[in-house]
Amino acid sequence: KNQVEQSPQSLIILEGKNCTLQCNYTVSPFSNLRWYKQDTGRGPVSLTIMTFSENTKSNGRYTATLDADTKQSSLHITASQLSDSASYICVVSLGDFGNEKLTFGTGTRLTIIP
Amino acid sequence: ETGVTQTPRHLVMGMTNKKSLKCEQHLGHNAMYWYKQSAKKPLELMFVYSLEERVENNSVPSRFSPECPNSSHLFLHLHTLQPEDSALYLCASSQRRGGLEQYFGPGTRLTVT
């Protein structure tokens, strides 16, 4: 069982609608949690990075939340656009400074339809 | 496009071939990584280089051989691969090993026939 579980595996929504992607993790203790966006045929691009003491961080229409007690994170996308179609990957970092290890989720495949 | 480039973008090779993947970062970073991304599986870390020294090898088969001649370049030499090695191979770099921000290249889509 993967230590970082994402849901749903895939999601299709209409352009302009909002959506929320979920990430549950079991790794601990962790130093930070990241969300990446990966367009088809491209490498992942960082959206947000949150330390364990932060519970929300925004990047434009993307807002990530973190509940370290329940070990859950979510990524909320507001007013979706066609360019939001991509895979979204949750990544948990654990370990000490200079020796962090990343544990990746399998991602949520988001498709925005006009 | 990020400051990390990879060539080739697509590669088809037979199981007896020898080929190399190339990664170059223009960000002045000191750490570089190779990842394997297979369908419906999480990214798998293969190798980590810090200041041109290999600091991590995650039980990768010897048919994959990395090389880091300097802090800006990273290679992955491939030989006698198996069909199950078909995947997207991603290179990444960060300011230091385990650095918060890893910047990924676009990847090489490898197909082994």
PDB file of C-alpha atoms in Angstrom:
ATOM      1  CA  LYS A   1       0.000   0.000   0.000  1.00  0.00           C
ATOM      2  CA  ASN A   2       1.369   3.345  -1.055  1.00  0.00           C
ATOM      3  CA  GLN A   3       2.098   5.730   1.769  1.00  0.00           C
ATOM      4  CA  VAL A   4       0.535   8.604  -0.188  1.00  0.00           C
ATOM      5  CA  GLU A   5      -2.952   7.917  -1.517  1.00  0.00           C
ATOM      6  CA  GLN A   6      -4.767  10.288  -3.829  1.00  0.00           C
ATOM      7  CA  SER A   7      -8.404  10.439  -4.784  1.00  0.00           C
ATOM      8  CA  PRO A   8     -10.121  10.390  -7.092  1.00  0.00           C
ATOM      9  CA  GLN A   9      -7.886   8.649  -9.624  1.00  0.00           C
ATOM     10  CA  SER A  10      -9.532  10.661 -12.363  1.00  0.00           C
ATOM     11  CA  LEU A  11     -12.016  13.491 -12.551  1.00  0.00           C
ATOM     12  CA  ILE A  12     -13.872  15.223 -15.367  1.00  0.00           C
ATOM     13  CA  ILE A  13     -15.511  18.602 -14.801  1.00  0.00           C
ATOM     14  CA  LEU A  14     -16.945  21.404 -16.883  1.00  0.00           C
ATOM     15  CA  GLU A  15     -14.894  24.495 -17.556  1.00  0.00           C
ATOM     16  CA  GLY A  16     -15.569  27.175 -14.971  1.00  0.00           C
ATOM     17  CA  LYS A  17     -16.476  24.741 -12.199  1.00  0.00           C
ATOM     18  CA  ASN A  18     -14.516  24.236  -8.990  1.00  0.00           C
ATOM     19  CA  CYS A  19     -13.037  20.950  -7.838  1.00  0.00           C
ATOM     20  CA  THR A  20     -11.125  19.485  -4.918  1.00  0.00           C
ATOM     21  CA  LEU A  21      -8.505  16.777  -5.053  1.00  0.00           C
ATOM     22  CA  GLN A  22      -7.607  14.736  -1.997  1.00  0.00           C
ATOM     23  CA  CYS A  23      -4.361  13.376  -0.611  1.00  0.00           C
ATOM     24  CA  ASN A  24      -4.075  11.094   2.419  1.00  0.00           C
ATOM     25  CA  TYR A  25      -0.670  10.092   3.680  1.00  0.00           C
ATOM     26  CA  THR A  26       0.734   7.802   6.323  1.00  0.00           C
ATOM     27  CA  VAL A  27       4.389   8.851   6.273  1.00  0.00           C
ATOM     28  CA  SER A  28       5.543  10.617   9.411  1.00  0.00           C
ATOM     29  CA  PRO A  29       7.105  12.674  10.613  1.00  0.00           C
ATOM     30  CA  PHE A  30       7.203  14.778   7.510  1.00  0.00           C
ATOM     31  CA  SER A  31       8.872  18.063   6.776  1.00  0.00           C
ATOM     32  CA  ASN A  32       6.716  19.340   3.959  1.00  0.00           C
ATOM     33  CA  LEU A  33       3.951  18.426   1.547  1.00  0.00           C
ATOM     34  CA  ARG A  34       3.922  19.489  -2.074  1.00  0.00           C
ATOM     35  CA  TRP A  35       1.461  19.513  -4.919  1.00  0.00           C
ATOM     36  CA  TYR A  36       2.747  19.221  -8.470  1.00  0.00           C
ATOM     37  CA  LYS A  37       0.953  19.683 -11.779  1.00  0.00           C
ATOM     38  CA  GLN A  38       2.047  17.487 -14.656  1.00  0.00           C
ATOM     39  CA  ASP A  39       0.826  18.239 -18.159  1.00  0.00           C
ATOM     40  CA  THR A  40       0.774  15.391 -20.641  1.00  0.00           C
ATOM     41  CA  GLY A  41       4.248  14.813 -22.023  1.00  0.00           C
ATOM     42  CA  ARG A  42       5.854  17.191 -19.543  1.00  0.00           C
ATOM     43  CA  GLY A  43       7.642  16.962 -16.240  1.00  0.00           C
ATOM     44  CA  PRO A  44       5.895  17.905 -12.984  1.00  0.00           C
ATOM     45  CA  VAL A  45       5.808  21.574 -12.008  1.00  0.00           C
ATOM     46  CA  SER A  46       5.507  22.650  -8.388  1.00  0.00           C
ATOM     47  CA  LEU A  47       2.266  24.379  -7.381  1.00  0.00           C
ATOM     48  CA  THR A  48       2.580  24.665  -3.609  1.00  0.00           C
ATOM     49  CA  ILE A  49       4.854  23.588  -0.794  1.00  0.00           C
ATOM     50  CA  MET A  50       3.608  23.546   2.793  1.00  0.00           C
ATOM     51  CA  THR A  51       5.501  22.757   5.956  1.00  0.00           C
ATOM     52  CA  PHE A  52       3.783  20.798   8.714  1.00  0.00           C
ATOM     53  CA  SER A  53       2.980  24.049  10.535  1.00  0.00           C
ATOM     54  CA  GLU A  54       1.073  25.587   7.622  1.00  0.00           C
ATOM     55  CA  ASN A  55      -2.528  24.701   6.947  1.00  0.00           C
ATOM     56  CA  THR A  56      -3.240  26.599   3.763  1.00  0.00           C
ATOM     57  CA  LYS A  57      -1.345  28.033   0.827  1.00  0.00           C
ATOM     58  CA  SER A  58      -2.574  29.588  -2.376  1.00  0.00           C
ATOM     59  CA  ASN A  59      -1.103  29.965  -5.835  1.00  0.00           C
ATOM     60  CA  GLY A  60      -3.543  31.853  -8.030  1.00  0.00           C
ATOM     61  CA  ARG A  61      -6.632  29.707  -8.516  1.00  0.00           C
ATOM     62  CA  TYR A  62      -5.001  26.813  -6.654  1.00  0.00           C
ATOM     63  CA  THR A  63      -5.400  26.525  -2.883  1.00  0.00           C
ATOM     64  CA  ALA A  64      -3.840  23.709  -0.917  1.00  0.00           C
ATOM     65  CA  THR A  65      -4.849  22.813   2.619  1.00  0.00           C
ATOM     66  CA  LEU A  66      -3.120  20.603   5.123  1.00  0.00           C
ATOM     67  CA  ASP A  67      -4.376  18.916   8.282  1.00  0.00           C
ATOM     68  CA  ALA A  68      -1.368  17.341   9.955  1.00  0.00           C
ATOM     69  CA  ASP A  69      -3.534  15.769  12.641  1.00  0.00           C
ATOM     70  CA  THR A  70      -5.617  13.742  10.199  1.00  0.00           C
ATOM     71  CA  LYS A  71      -2.772  13.492   7.668  1.00  0.00           C
ATOM     72  CA  GLN A  72      -4.864  14.870   4.880  1.00  0.00           C
ATOM     73  CA  SER A  73      -4.278  17.486   2.250  1.00  0.00           C
ATOM     74  CA  SER A  74      -6.488  18.845  -0.465  1.00  0.00           C
ATOM     75  CA  LEU A  75      -5.972  20.911  -3.576  1.00  0.00           C
ATOM     76  CA  HIS A  76      -8.870  23.150  -4.523  1.00  0.00           C
ATOM     77  CA  ILE A  77      -9.071  24.573  -8.021  1.00  0.00           C
ATOM     78  CA  THR A  78     -11.351  27.535  -8.533  1.00  0.00           C
ATOM     79  CA  ALA A  79     -13.017  28.521 -11.793  1.00  0.00           C
ATOM     80  CA  SER A  80     -11.333  25.756 -13.762  1.00  0.00           C
ATOM     81  CA  GLN A  81      -9.838  26.417 -17.187  1.00  0.00           C
ATOM     82  CA  LEU A  82      -9.065  24.075 -20.039  1.00  0.00           C
ATOM     83  CA  SER A  83      -5.363  24.485 -19.249  1.00  0.00           C
ATOM     84  CA  ASP A  84      -5.958  22.911 -15.859  1.00  0.00           C
ATOM     85  CA  SER A  85      -6.312  19.534 -17.570  1.00  0.00           C
ATOM     86  CA  ALA A  86      -3.343  17.615 -16.189  1.00  0.00           C
ATOM     87  CA  SER A  87      -2.282  15.141 -13.541  1.00  0.00           C
ATOM     88  CA  TYR A  88      -1.923  16.491 -10.019  1.00  0.00           C
ATOM     89  CA  ILE A  89       0.579  14.758  -7.799  1.00  0.00           C
ATOM     90  CA  CYS A  90       0.822  14.963  -4.021  1.00  0.00           C
ATOM     91  CA  VAL A  91       4.319  14.508  -2.595  1.00  0.00           C
ATOM     92  CA  VAL A  92       5.321  14.150   1.038  1.00  0.00           C
ATOM     93  CA  SER A  93       8.848  14.903   2.130  1.00  0.00           C
ATOM     94  CA  LEU A  94      10.288  13.316   5.233  1.00  0.00           C
ATOM     95  CA  GLY A  95      13.683  13.320   6.804  1.00  0.00           C
ATOM     96  CA  ASP A  96      16.175  15.804   8.116  1.00  0.00           C
ATOM     97  CA  PHE A  97      17.651  18.832   6.424  1.00  0.00           C
ATOM     98  CA  GLY A  98      19.792  17.776   3.493  1.00  0.00           C
ATOM     99  CA  ASN A  99      18.563  14.198   3.652  1.00  0.00           C
ATOM    100  CA  GLU A 100      14.912  14.497   2.755  1.00  0.00           C
ATOM    101  CA  LYS A 101      13.186  11.708   0.879  1.00  0.00           C
ATOM    102  CA  LEU A 102      10.133  12.263  -1.259  1.00  0.00           C
ATOM    103  CA  THR A 103       7.180   9.890  -1.350  1.00  0.00           C
ATOM    104  CA  PHE A 104       4.943  10.407  -4.369  1.00  0.00           C
ATOM    105  CA  GLY A 105       1.254   9.727  -4.819  1.00  0.00           C
ATOM    106  CA  THR A 106      -0.052   8.160  -8.012  1.00  0.00           C
ATOM    107  CA  GLY A 107      -1.801  11.372  -8.982  1.00  0.00           C
ATOM    108  CA  THR A 108      -5.279  12.482  -9.981  1.00  0.00           C
ATOM    109  CA  ARG A 109      -5.935  12.870 -13.684  1.00  0.00           C
ATOM    110  CA  LEU A 110      -8.112  15.980 -14.143  1.00  0.00           C
ATOM    111  CA  THR A 111      -9.885  16.698 -17.408  1.00  0.00           C
ATOM    112  CA  ILE A 112     -11.666  19.984 -18.012  1.00  0.00           C
ATOM    113  CA  ILE A 113     -14.261  19.932 -20.772  1.00  0.00           C
ATOM    114  CA  PRO A 114     -15.685  23.006 -22.490  1.00  0.00           C
TER     115      PRO A 114
ATOM    116  CA  GLU B   1       9.776  25.277 -20.358  1.00  0.00           C
ATOM    117  CA  THR B   2      11.858  24.826 -17.212  1.00  0.00           C
ATOM    118  CA  GLY B   3      15.596  25.252 -16.800  1.00  0.00           C
ATOM    119  CA  VAL B   4      16.039  21.493 -17.111  1.00  0.00           C
ATOM    120  CA  THR B   5      16.272  19.990 -20.580  1.00  0.00           C
ATOM    121  CA  GLN B   6      16.267  16.346 -21.599  1.00  0.00           C
ATOM    122  CA  THR B   7      17.156  14.622 -24.851  1.00  0.00           C
ATOM    123  CA  PRO B   8      15.887  12.744 -26.641  1.00  0.00           C
ATOM    124  CA  ARG B   9      12.209  13.336 -25.894  1.00  0.00           C
ATOM    125  CA  HIS B  10      11.257   9.967 -27.358  1.00  0.00           C
ATOM    126  CA  LEU B  11      13.317   6.818 -27.757  1.00  0.00           C
ATOM    127  CA  VAL B  12      12.497   3.383 -29.105  1.00  0.00           C
ATOM    128  CA  MET B  13      15.136   0.732 -28.614  1.00  0.00           C
ATOM    129  CA  GLY B  14      15.505  -2.984 -28.886  1.00  0.00           C
ATOM    130  CA  MET B  15      16.518  -5.127 -25.953  1.00  0.00           C
ATOM    131  CA  THR B  16      20.046  -5.537 -27.302  1.00  0.00           C
ATOM    132  CA  ASN B  17      20.674  -1.860 -28.003  1.00  0.00           C
ATOM    133  CA  LYS B  18      22.765   0.578 -26.027  1.00  0.00           C
ATOM    134  CA  LYS B  19      21.537   4.136 -25.715  1.00  0.00           C
ATOM    135  CA  SER B  20      21.964   7.118 -23.424  1.00  0.00           C
ATOM    136  CA  LEU B  21      19.594   9.700 -22.025  1.00  0.00           C
ATOM    137  CA  LYS B  22      20.909  13.196 -21.425  1.00  0.00           C
ATOM    138  CA  CYS B  23      19.844  15.821 -18.934  1.00  0.00           C
ATOM    139  CA  GLU B  24      21.143  19.359 -18.577  1.00  0.00           C
ATOM    140  CA  GLN B  25      20.200  21.938 -15.976  1.00  0.00           C
ATOM    141  CA  HIS B  26      20.801  25.665 -16.383  1.00  0.00           C
ATOM    142  CA  LEU B  27      19.833  26.649 -12.847  1.00  0.00           C
ATOM    143  CA  GLY B  28      23.161  26.442 -11.050  1.00  0.00           C
ATOM    144  CA  HIS B  29      21.905  23.591  -8.868  1.00  0.00           C
ATOM    145  CA  ASN B  30      24.118  21.132  -7.048  1.00  0.00           C
ATOM    146  CA  ALA B  31      21.876  18.063  -6.965  1.00  0.00           C
ATOM    147  CA  MET B  32      20.419  16.064  -9.829  1.00  0.00           C
ATOM    148  CA  TYR B  33      18.013  13.126  -9.902  1.00  0.00           C
ATOM    149  CA  TRP B  34      16.750  10.399 -12.211  1.00  0.00           C
ATOM    150  CA  TYR B  35      13.153   9.221 -11.792  1.00  0.00           C
ATOM    151  CA  LYS B  36      11.131   6.543 -13.544  1.00  0.00           C
ATOM    152  CA  GLN B  37       7.424   7.144 -14.136  1.00  0.00           C
ATOM    153  CA  SER B  38       5.340   4.154 -15.192  1.00  0.00           C
ATOM    154  CA  ALA B  39       1.638   4.247 -15.939  1.00  0.00           C
ATOM    155  CA  LYS B  40      -0.547   4.352 -12.818  1.00  0.00           C
ATOM    156  CA  LYS B  41       2.450   4.094 -10.494  1.00  0.00           C
ATOM    157  CA  PRO B  42       4.088   6.763  -8.352  1.00  0.00           C
ATOM    158  CA  LEU B  43       7.327   8.316  -9.488  1.00  0.00           C
ATOM    159  CA  GLU B  44      10.219   6.106  -8.505  1.00  0.00           C
ATOM    160  CA  LEU B  45      13.511   7.684  -7.535  1.00  0.00           C
ATOM    161  CA  MET B  46      16.386   5.906  -9.247  1.00  0.00           C
ATOM    162  CA  PHE B  47      19.557   7.885  -8.568  1.00  0.00           C
ATOM    163  CA  VAL B  48      20.645  11.010  -6.746  1.00  0.00           C
ATOM    164  CA  TYR B  49      23.793  12.978  -7.412  1.00  0.00           C
ATOM    165  CA  SER B  50      25.060  15.720  -5.162  1.00  0.00           C
ATOM    166  CA  LEU B  51      28.040  17.775  -6.305  1.00  0.00           C
ATOM    167  CA  GLU B  52      28.690  15.163  -8.997  1.00  0.00           C
ATOM    168  CA  GLU B  53      28.886  12.343  -6.483  1.00  0.00           C
ATOM    169  CA  ARG B  54      26.300   9.566  -6.508  1.00  0.00           C
ATOM    170  CA  VAL B  55      24.715   9.631  -3.075  1.00  0.00           C
ATOM    171  CA  GLU B  56      21.735   7.380  -3.628  1.00  0.00           C
ATOM    172  CA  ASN B  57      20.978   4.316  -5.728  1.00  0.00           C
ATOM    173  CA  ASN B  58      17.552   2.873  -5.050  1.00  0.00           C
ATOM    174  CA  SER B  59      18.222  -0.762  -5.955  1.00  0.00           C
ATOM    175  CA  VAL B  60      18.210   0.004  -9.648  1.00  0.00           C
ATOM    176  CA  PRO B  61      19.256  -2.860 -11.957  1.00  0.00           C
ATOM    177  CA  SER B  62      22.742  -2.582 -13.380  1.00  0.00           C
ATOM    178  CA  ARG B  63      21.359  -2.280 -16.916  1.00  0.00           C
ATOM    179  CA  PHE B  64      20.836   1.366 -15.928  1.00  0.00           C
ATOM    180  CA  SER B  65      24.111   3.189 -15.446  1.00  0.00           C
ATOM    181  CA  PRO B  66      24.160   6.879 -14.456  1.00  0.00           C
ATOM    182  CA  GLU B  67      26.952   9.333 -15.083  1.00  0.00           C
ATOM    183  CA  CYS B  68      27.385  12.867 -13.799  1.00  0.00           C
ATOM    184  CA  PRO B  69      30.462  14.499 -15.391  1.00  0.00           C
ATOM    185  CA  ASN B  70      29.726  17.901 -13.840  1.00  0.00           C
ATOM    186  CA  SER B  71      27.008  19.577 -11.823  1.00  0.00           C
ATOM    187  CA  SER B  72      25.093  20.646 -14.942  1.00  0.00           C
ATOM    188  CA  HIS B  73      24.931  17.361 -16.820  1.00  0.00           C
ATOM    189  CA  LEU B  74      23.512  13.972 -16.017  1.00  0.00           C
ATOM    190  CA  PHE B  75      23.356  10.893 -18.216  1.00  0.00           C
ATOM    191  CA  LEU B  76      21.569   7.591 -17.960  1.00  0.00           C
ATOM    192  CA  HIS B  77      23.234   4.863 -20.000  1.00  0.00           C
ATOM    193  CA  LEU B  78      20.951   2.024 -21.015  1.00  0.00           C
ATOM    194  CA  HIS B  79      21.857  -1.483 -22.162  1.00  0.00           C
ATOM    195  CA  THR B  80      20.053  -4.796 -22.538  1.00  0.00           C
ATOM    196  CA  LEU B  81      16.797  -3.337 -21.292  1.00  0.00           C
ATOM    197  CA  GLN B  82      13.559  -5.260 -20.814  1.00  0.00           C
ATOM    198  CA  PRO B  83      10.092  -4.339 -22.122  1.00  0.00           C
ATOM    199  CA  GLU B  84       9.018  -3.539 -18.543  1.00  0.00           C
ATOM    200  CA  ASP B  85      11.594  -0.749 -18.537  1.00  0.00           C
ATOM    201  CA  SER B  86       9.381   1.178 -20.940  1.00  0.00           C
ATOM    202  CA  ALA B  87       8.397   4.346 -19.079  1.00  0.00           C
ATOM    203  CA  LEU B  88       8.854   8.083 -18.864  1.00  0.00           C
ATOM    204  CA  TYR B  89      12.292   8.905 -17.449  1.00  0.00           C
ATOM    205  CA  LEU B  90      12.427  12.226 -15.692  1.00  0.00           C
ATOM    206  CA  CYS B  91      15.443  14.215 -14.667  1.00  0.00           C
ATOM    207  CA  ALA B  92      15.225  16.801 -11.899  1.00  0.00           C
ATOM    208  CA  SER B  93      17.550  19.178 -10.123  1.00  0.00           C
ATOM    209  CA  SER B  94      17.523  21.115  -6.878  1.00  0.00           C
ATOM    210  CA  GLN B  95      19.743  23.655  -5.233  1.00  0.00           C
ATOM    211  CA  ARG B  96      20.988  21.055  -2.781  1.00  0.00           C
ATOM    212  CA  ARG B  97      20.288  17.403  -2.148  1.00  0.00           C
ATOM    213  CA  GLY B  98      16.810  17.058  -0.703  1.00  0.00           C
ATOM    214  CA  GLY B  99      16.192  20.719  -1.476  1.00  0.00           C
ATOM    215  CA  LEU B 100      12.639  21.908  -1.136  1.00  0.00           C
ATOM    216  CA  GLU B 101      12.162  22.752  -4.768  1.00  0.00           C
ATOM    217  CA  GLN B 102      12.912  20.153  -7.401  1.00  0.00           C
ATOM    218  CA  TYR B 103      12.709  21.289 -10.989  1.00  0.00           C
ATOM    219  CA  PHE B 104      11.832  18.583 -13.482  1.00  0.00           C
ATOM    220  CA  GLY B 105      12.728  18.233 -17.117  1.00  0.00           C
ATOM    221  CA  PRO B 106      10.136  17.232 -19.728  1.00  0.00           C
ATOM    222  CA  GLY B 107      11.197  13.603 -19.648  1.00  0.00           C
ATOM    223  CA  THR B 108      12.222  10.988 -22.189  1.00  0.00           C
ATOM    224  CA  ARG B 109       9.483   8.580 -23.260  1.00  0.00           C
ATOM    225  CA  LEU B 110      11.292   5.253 -23.615  1.00  0.00           C
ATOM    226  CA  THR B 111       9.828   2.236 -25.378  1.00  0.00           C
ATOM    227  CA  VAL B 112      11.708  -1.040 -25.291  1.00  0.00           C
ATOM    228  CA  THR B 113      10.694  -3.488 -28.016  1.00  0.00           C
TER     229      THR B 113
END
